[in-house]
Tab-separated table of C-alpha atoms in Angstrom:
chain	number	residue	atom	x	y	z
A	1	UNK	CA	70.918	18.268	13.308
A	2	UNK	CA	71.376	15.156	12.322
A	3	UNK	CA	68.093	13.490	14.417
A	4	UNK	CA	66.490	16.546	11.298
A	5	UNK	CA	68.029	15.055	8.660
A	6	UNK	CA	66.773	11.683	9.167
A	7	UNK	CA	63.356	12.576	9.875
A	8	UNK	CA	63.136	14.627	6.568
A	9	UNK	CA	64.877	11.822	4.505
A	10	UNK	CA	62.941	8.997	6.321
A	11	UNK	CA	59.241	11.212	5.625
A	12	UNK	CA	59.872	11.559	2.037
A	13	UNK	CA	61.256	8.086	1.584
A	14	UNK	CA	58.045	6.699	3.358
A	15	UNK	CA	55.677	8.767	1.604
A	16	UNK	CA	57.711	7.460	-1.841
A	17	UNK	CA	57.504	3.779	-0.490
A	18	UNK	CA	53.781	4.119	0.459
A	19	UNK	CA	52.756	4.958	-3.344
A	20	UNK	CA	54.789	2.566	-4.922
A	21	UNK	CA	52.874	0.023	-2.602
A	22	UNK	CA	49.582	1.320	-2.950
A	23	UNK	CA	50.079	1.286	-6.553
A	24	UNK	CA	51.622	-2.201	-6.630
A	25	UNK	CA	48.315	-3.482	-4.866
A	26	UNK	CA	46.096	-1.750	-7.555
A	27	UNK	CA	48.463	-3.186	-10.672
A	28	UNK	CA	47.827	-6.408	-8.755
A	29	UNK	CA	43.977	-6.728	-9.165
A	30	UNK	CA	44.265	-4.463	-12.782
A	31	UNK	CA	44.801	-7.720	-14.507
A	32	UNK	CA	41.996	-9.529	-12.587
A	33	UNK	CA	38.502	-10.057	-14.568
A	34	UNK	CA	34.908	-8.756	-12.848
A	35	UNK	CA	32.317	-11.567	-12.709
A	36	UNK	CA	29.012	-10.467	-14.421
A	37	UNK	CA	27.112	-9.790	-11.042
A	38	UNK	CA	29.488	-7.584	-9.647
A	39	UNK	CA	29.960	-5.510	-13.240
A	40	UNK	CA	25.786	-5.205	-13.062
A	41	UNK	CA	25.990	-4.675	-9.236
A	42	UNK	CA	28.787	-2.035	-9.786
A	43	UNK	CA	27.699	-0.898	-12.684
A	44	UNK	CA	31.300	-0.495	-14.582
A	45	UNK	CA	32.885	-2.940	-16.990
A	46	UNK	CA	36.352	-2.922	-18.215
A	47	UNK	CA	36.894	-0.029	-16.801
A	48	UNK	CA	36.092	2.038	-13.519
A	49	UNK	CA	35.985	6.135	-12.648
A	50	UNK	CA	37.617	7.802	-9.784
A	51	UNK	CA	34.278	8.999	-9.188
A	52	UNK	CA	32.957	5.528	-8.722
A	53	UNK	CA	35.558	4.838	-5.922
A	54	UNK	CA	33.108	6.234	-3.189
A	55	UNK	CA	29.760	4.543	-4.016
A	56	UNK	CA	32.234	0.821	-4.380
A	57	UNK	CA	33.241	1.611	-0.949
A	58	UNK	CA	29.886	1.845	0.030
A	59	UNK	CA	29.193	-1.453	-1.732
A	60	UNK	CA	31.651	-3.231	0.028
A	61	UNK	CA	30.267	-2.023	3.356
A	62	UNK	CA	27.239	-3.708	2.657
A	63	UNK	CA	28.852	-6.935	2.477
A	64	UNK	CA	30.122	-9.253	4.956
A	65	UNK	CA	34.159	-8.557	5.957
A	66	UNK	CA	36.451	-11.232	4.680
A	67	UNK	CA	39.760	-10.558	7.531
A	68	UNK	CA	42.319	-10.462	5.003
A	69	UNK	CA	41.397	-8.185	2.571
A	70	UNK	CA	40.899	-4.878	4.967
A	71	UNK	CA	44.532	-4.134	5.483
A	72	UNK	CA	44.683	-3.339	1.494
A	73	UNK	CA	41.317	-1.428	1.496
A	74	UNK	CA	42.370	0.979	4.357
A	75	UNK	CA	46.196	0.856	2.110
A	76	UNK	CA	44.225	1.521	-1.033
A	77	UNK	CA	41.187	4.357	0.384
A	78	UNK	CA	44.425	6.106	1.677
A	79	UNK	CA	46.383	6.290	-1.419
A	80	UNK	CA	43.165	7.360	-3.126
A	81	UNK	CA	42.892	10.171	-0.735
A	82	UNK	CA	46.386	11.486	-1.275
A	83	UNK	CA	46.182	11.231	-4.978
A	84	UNK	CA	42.893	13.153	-4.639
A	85	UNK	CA	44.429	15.858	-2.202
A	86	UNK	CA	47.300	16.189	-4.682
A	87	UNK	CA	44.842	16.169	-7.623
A	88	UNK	CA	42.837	19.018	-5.902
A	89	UNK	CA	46.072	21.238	-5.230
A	90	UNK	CA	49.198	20.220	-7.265
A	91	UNK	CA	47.233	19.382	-10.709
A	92	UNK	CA	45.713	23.126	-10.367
A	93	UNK	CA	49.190	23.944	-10.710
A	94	UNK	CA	50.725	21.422	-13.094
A	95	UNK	CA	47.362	20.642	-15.508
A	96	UNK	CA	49.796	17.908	-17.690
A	97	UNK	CA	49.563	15.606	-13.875
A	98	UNK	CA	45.909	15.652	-14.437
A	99	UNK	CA	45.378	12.294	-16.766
A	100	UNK	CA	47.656	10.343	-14.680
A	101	UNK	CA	46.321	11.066	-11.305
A	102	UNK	CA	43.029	10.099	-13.062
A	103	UNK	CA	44.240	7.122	-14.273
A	104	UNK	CA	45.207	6.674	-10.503
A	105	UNK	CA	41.946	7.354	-9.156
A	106	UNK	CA	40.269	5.294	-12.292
A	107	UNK	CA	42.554	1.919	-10.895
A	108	UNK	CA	41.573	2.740	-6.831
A	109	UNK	CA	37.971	2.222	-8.030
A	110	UNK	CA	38.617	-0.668	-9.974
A	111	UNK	CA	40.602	-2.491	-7.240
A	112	UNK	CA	37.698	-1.547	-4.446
A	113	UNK	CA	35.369	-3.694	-7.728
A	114	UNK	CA	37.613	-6.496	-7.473
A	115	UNK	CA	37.407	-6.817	-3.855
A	116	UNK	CA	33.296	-6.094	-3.723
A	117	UNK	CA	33.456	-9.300	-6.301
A	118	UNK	CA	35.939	-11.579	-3.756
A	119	UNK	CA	33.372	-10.633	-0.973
A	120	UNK	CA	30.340	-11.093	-3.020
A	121	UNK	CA	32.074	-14.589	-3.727
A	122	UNK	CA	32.933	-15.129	-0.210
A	123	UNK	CA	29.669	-14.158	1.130
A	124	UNK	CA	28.182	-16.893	-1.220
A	125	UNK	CA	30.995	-19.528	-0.100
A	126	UNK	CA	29.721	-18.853	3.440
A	127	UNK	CA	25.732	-18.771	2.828
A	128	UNK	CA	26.398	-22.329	0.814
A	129	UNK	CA	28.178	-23.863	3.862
A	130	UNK	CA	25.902	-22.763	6.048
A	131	UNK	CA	22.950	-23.980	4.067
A	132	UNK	CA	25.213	-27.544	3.877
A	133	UNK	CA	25.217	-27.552	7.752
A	134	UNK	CA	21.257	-26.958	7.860
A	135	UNK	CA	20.314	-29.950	5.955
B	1	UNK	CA	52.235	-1.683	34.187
B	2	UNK	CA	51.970	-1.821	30.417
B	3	UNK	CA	48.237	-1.676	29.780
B	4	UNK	CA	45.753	-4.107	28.201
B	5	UNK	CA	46.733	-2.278	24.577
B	6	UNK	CA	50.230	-3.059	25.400
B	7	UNK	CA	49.532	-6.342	25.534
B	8	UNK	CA	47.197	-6.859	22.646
B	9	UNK	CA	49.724	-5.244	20.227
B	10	UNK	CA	52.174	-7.587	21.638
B	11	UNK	CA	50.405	-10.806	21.232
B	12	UNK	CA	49.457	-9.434	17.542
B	13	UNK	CA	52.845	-8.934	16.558
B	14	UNK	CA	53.830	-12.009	18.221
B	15	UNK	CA	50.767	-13.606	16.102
B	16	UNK	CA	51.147	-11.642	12.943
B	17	UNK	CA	54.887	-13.346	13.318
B	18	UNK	CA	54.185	-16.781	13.623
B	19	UNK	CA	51.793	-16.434	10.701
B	20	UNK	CA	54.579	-15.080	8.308
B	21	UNK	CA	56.233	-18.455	9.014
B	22	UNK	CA	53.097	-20.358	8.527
B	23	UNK	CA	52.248	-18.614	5.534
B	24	UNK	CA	55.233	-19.374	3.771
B	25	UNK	CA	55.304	-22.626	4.676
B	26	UNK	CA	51.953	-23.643	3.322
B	27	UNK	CA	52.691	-22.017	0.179
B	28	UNK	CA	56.116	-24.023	-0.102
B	29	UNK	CA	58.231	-20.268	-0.035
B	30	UNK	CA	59.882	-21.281	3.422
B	31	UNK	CA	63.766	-22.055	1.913
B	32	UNK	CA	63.379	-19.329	-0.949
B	33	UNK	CA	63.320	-16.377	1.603
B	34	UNK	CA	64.471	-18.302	4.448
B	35	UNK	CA	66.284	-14.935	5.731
B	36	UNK	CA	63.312	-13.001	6.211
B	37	UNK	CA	61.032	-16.601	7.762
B	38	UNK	CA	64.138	-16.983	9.984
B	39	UNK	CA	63.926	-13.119	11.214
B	40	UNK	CA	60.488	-13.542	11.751
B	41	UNK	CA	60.627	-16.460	14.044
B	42	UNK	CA	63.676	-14.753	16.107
B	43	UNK	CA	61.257	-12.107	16.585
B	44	UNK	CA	58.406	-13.903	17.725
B	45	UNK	CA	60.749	-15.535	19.779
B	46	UNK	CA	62.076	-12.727	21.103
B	47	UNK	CA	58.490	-11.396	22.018
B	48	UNK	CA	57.768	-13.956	24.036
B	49	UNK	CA	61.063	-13.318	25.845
B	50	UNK	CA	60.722	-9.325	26.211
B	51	UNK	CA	56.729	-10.549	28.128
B	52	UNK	CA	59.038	-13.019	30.186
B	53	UNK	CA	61.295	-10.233	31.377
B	54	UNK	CA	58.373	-7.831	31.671
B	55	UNK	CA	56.730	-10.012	33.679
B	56	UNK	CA	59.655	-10.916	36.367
B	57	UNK	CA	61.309	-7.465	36.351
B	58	UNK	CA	58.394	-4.706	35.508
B	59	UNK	CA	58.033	-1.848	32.838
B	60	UNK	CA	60.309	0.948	34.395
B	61	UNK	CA	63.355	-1.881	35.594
B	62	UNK	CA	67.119	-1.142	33.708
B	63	UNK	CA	66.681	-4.724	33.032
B	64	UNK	CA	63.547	-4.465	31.080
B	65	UNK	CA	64.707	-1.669	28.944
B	66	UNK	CA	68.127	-2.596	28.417
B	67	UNK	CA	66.767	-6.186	27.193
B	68	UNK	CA	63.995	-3.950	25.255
B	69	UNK	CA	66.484	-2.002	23.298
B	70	UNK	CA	69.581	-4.195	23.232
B	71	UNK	CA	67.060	-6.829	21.435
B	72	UNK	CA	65.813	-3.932	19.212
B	73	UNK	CA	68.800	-3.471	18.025
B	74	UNK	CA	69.656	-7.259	17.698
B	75	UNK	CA	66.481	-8.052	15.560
B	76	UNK	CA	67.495	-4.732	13.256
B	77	UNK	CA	71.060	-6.169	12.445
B	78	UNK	CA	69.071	-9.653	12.209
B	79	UNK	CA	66.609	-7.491	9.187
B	80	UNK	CA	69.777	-6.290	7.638
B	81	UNK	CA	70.517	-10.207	6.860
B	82	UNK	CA	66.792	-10.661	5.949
B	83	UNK	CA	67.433	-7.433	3.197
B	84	UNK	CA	70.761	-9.012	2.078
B	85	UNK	CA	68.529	-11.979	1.340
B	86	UNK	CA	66.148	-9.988	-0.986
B	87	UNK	CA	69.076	-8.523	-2.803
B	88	UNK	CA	70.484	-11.939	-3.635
B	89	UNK	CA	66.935	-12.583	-4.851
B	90	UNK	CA	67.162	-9.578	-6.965
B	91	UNK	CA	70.216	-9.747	-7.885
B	92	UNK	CA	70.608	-13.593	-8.641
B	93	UNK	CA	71.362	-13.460	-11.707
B	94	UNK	CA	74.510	-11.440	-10.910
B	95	UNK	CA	76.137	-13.815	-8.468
B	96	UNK	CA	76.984	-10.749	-5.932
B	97	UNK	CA	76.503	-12.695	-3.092
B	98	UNK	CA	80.166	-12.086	-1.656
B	99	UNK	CA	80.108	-8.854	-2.085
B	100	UNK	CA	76.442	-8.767	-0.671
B	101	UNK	CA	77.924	-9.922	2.786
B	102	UNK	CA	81.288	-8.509	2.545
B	103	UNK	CA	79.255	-5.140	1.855
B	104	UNK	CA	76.916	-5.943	4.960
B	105	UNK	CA	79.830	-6.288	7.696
B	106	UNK	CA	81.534	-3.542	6.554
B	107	UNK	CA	78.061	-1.215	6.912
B	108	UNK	CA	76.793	-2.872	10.427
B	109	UNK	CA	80.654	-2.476	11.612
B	110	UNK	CA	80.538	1.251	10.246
B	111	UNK	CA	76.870	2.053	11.972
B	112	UNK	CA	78.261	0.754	15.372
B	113	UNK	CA	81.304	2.723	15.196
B	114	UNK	CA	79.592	5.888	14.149
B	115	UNK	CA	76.894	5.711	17.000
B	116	UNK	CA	79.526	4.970	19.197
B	117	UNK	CA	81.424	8.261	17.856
B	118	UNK	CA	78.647	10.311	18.698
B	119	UNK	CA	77.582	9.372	22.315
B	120	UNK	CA	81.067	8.955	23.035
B	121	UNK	CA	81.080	13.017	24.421
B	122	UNK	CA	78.277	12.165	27.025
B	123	UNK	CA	79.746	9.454	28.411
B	124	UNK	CA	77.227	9.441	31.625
B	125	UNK	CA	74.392	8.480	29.617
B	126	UNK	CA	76.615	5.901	27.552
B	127	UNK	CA	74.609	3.135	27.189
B	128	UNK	CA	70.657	4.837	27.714
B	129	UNK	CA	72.121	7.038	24.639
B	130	UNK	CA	74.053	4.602	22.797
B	131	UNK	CA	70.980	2.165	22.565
B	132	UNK	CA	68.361	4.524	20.785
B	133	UNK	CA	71.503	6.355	18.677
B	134	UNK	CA	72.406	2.966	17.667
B	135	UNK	CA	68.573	2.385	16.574
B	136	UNK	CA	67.916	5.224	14.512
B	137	UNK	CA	71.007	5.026	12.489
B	138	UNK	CA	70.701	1.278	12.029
B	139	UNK	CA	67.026	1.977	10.715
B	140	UNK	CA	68.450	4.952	8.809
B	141	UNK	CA	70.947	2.854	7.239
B	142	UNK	CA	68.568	-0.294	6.635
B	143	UNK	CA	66.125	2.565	5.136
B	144	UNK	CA	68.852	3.520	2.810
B	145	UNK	CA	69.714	-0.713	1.617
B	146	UNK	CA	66.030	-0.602	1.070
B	147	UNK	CA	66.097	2.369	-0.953
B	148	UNK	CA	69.045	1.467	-3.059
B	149	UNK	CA	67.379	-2.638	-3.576
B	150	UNK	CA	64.231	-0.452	-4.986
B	151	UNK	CA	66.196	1.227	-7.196
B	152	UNK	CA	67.890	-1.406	-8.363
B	153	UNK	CA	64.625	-3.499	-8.243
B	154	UNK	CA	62.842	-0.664	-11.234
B	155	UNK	CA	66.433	-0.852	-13.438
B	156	UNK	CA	66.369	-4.162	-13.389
B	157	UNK	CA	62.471	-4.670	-14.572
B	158	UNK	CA	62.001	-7.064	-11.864
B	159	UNK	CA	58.305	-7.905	-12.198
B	160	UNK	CA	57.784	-10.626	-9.556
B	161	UNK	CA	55.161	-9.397	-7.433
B	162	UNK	CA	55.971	-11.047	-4.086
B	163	UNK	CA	59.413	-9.550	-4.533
B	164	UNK	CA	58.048	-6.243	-5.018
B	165	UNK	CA	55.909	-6.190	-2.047
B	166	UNK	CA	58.091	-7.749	0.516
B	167	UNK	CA	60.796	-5.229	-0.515
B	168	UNK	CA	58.345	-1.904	-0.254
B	169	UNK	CA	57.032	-3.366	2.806
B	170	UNK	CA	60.432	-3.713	4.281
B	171	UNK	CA	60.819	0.212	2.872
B	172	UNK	CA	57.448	1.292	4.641
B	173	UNK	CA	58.827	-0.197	8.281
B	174	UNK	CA	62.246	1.251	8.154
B	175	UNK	CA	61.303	4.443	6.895
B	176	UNK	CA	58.646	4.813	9.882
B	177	UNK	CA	60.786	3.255	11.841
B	178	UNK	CA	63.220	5.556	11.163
B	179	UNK	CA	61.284	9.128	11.479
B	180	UNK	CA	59.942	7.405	14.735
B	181	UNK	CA	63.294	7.500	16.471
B	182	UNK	CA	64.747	10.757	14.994
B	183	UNK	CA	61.854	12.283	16.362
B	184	UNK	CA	62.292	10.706	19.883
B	185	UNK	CA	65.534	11.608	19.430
B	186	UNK	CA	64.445	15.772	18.650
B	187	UNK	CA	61.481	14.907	21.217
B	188	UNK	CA	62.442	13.043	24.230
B	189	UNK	CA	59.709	14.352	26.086
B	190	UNK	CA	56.847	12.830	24.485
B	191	UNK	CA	56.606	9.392	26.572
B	192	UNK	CA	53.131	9.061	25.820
B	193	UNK	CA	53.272	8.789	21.991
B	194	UNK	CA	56.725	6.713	21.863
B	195	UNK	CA	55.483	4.049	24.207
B	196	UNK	CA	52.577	3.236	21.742
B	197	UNK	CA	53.972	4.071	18.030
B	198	UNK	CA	57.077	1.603	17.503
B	199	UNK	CA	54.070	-1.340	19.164
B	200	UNK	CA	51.761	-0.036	15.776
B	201	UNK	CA	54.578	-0.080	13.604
B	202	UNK	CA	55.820	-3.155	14.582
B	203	UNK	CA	52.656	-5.049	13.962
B	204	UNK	CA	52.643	-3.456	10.086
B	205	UNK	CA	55.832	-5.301	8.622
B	206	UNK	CA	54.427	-9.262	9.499
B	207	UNK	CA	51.270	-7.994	8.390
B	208	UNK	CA	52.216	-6.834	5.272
B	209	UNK	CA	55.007	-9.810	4.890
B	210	UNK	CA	52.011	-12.318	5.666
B	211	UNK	CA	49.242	-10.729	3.050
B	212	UNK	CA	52.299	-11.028	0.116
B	213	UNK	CA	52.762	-14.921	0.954
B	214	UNK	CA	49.073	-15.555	1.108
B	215	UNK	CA	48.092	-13.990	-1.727
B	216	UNK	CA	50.901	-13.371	-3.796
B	217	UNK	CA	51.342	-16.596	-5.662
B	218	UNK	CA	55.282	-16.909	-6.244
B	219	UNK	CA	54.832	-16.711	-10.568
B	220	UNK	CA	52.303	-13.357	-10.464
B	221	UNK	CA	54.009	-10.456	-12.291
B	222	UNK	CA	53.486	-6.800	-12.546
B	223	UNK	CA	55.622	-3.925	-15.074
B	224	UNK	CA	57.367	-2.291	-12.648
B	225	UNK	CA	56.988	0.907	-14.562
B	226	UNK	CA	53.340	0.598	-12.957
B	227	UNK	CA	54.832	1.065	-9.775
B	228	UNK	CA	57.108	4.222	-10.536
B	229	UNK	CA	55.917	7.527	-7.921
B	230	UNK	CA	56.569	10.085	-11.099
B	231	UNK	CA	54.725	9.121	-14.036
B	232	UNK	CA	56.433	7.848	-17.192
């Protein structure tokens, strides 16, 4: 009985605890500019969609992997999924959740922009080196 | 014979560890959360020791898994001290660090004695029992610190970034940590899938611990509003 209680308490606690990180790591690159490439490469501004979220993933696929940044990717693409699970069932029932979980999906995208523009700055760092070593 | 993923999980964590440490040191952070740099290097430490026994006494020895668990639950009360140290972060401004520790004792003493109150019927598996009891309710209890820390944390608008993280990091492991052993405890039968998850979730906490020193910078800010689960 008890061994139940815990498990129920310690799910919901790491499900709450799991958002509030995933949404810290979005806040965190919010505030960060795009360069000019990656806006054109992109193709968003300011401001991303939810909808865009898929295609930046793609993006950042095509680039070389800089180690650090995957463990907030995978954090990030999972949070996106569970907002967009709960989007597609609890919104249907509670329309007024809609905007927000938007919003959410709006700031997954931009964060996956802000890391396509660290790799696309990484892969450069890299290509310059190696093109230092060449000569 | 643990197999090769044993082993690689182990030498990650061990890794993962050591990098913490290194982290913080190169970004000058070492005596600010010395608590949680000090847990870490106990536990790398203590990795190292747990592949020393392993290695002279094998997987299925009393020896092995009494050092196993009896270190588990060492390194949680040692985590309690690194949490105290985040809520004297949080709460510096206060000056509650007597009643921080004070507070502390009285819960690790309390934890003990309970775990002890419950095994104490079946006294022929005393210690086997005891041991994972004493686990789940110390990660219960360390789940519940973390819980009250994040509450205080969003009423007190704390904004520092690196504070946030390392605190719902520390609420990611002992929640897991915690559903993990209720769930041996409701499912002792499943040797398979306990012998590999606490290895995963072990690795995620120095992980997480390590990204937040590298990349947080010790002056970036967020509104914690930002952060709340139910929209405001």
């Amino acid at each position: 009985m008890i061994a139940a209680a815990i498990l129920v308490l310690s799910l919901g606690a790491l499900v709450q605890f799991f958002i509030s990180y995933s949404r810290s790591l979005v806040a965190a690159a919010a505030a960060q500019p795009l360069s000019v490439e990656t806006q054109e490469v992109a193709g968003i501004s300011t401001s991303a969609r939810g909808e865009d979220f898929a295609r930046l993933l793609q993006l950042l696929e095509l680039c070389p992997e800089r180690p650090h940044d995957r463990g907030e990717i995978r954090a990030v693409r999972s949070y996106f999924r569970l907002v967009s699970a709960l989007r597609w069932s609890l919104a249907r029932l509670l329309p007024s959740l809609q905007p927000w979980m938007e919003a959410q999906r709006a700031q997954c995208a931009y964060f996956a922009a802000v890391a396509l523009d660290r790799r696309i700055a990484f892969s450069r760092g890299v290509l310059a080196a190696q093109l230092d070593n060449s000569r | 014979m643990p197999g090769l993923v044993d082993y690689v999980l182990g030498f990650l964590t061990i890794l993962l560890e050591v990098g913490v440490v290194v982290c913080a040191l190169s970004k000058n952070s070492l005596r600010r959360y010395i608590t949680i740099n000090l847990y870490m290097a106990l536990s790398a430490v203590i990795g190292v020791c747990r592949y020393w026994v392993l290695a002279h006494s094998g997987l299925s020895s009393p020896t092995y898994f009494y050092f196993y668990y009896y270190s588990d639950a060492l390194l949680t009360i040692c985590l309690y001290f690194a949490l105290m140290g985040l809520y004297s972060i949080v709460l510096e401004e206060m000056k509650a660090d007597v009643f921080l520790r004070l507070g502390t004792i009285l819960l690790l003493g309390g934890t003990a004695w309970f775990s002890y109150g419950v095994i104490q019927q079946s006294s022929n598996k005393m210690l086997t029992h005891f041991v994972v009891e004493l686990s789940q309710n110390l990660y219960f209890v360390g789940l519940v610190l973390t819980y009250v820390l994040w509450g205080a944390t969003m009423k007190l608008r704390e904004s520092r970034t690196r504070v946030i993280q390392l605190v719902l990091s520390l609420g990611i492991y002992f929640s897991a940590f915690a559903a993990t052993y209720a769930l041996r405890n409701l499912y002792p039968q499943m040797h398979a899938i306990w012998g590999y998850v606490p290895p995963v979730l072990g690795c995620l906490l120095p992980l997480a611990w390590a990204y937040t020193f590298w990349r947080m910078p010790e002056d970036a800010r967020l509104a914690p509003a930002r952060l709340a689960v139910v929209p405001r």
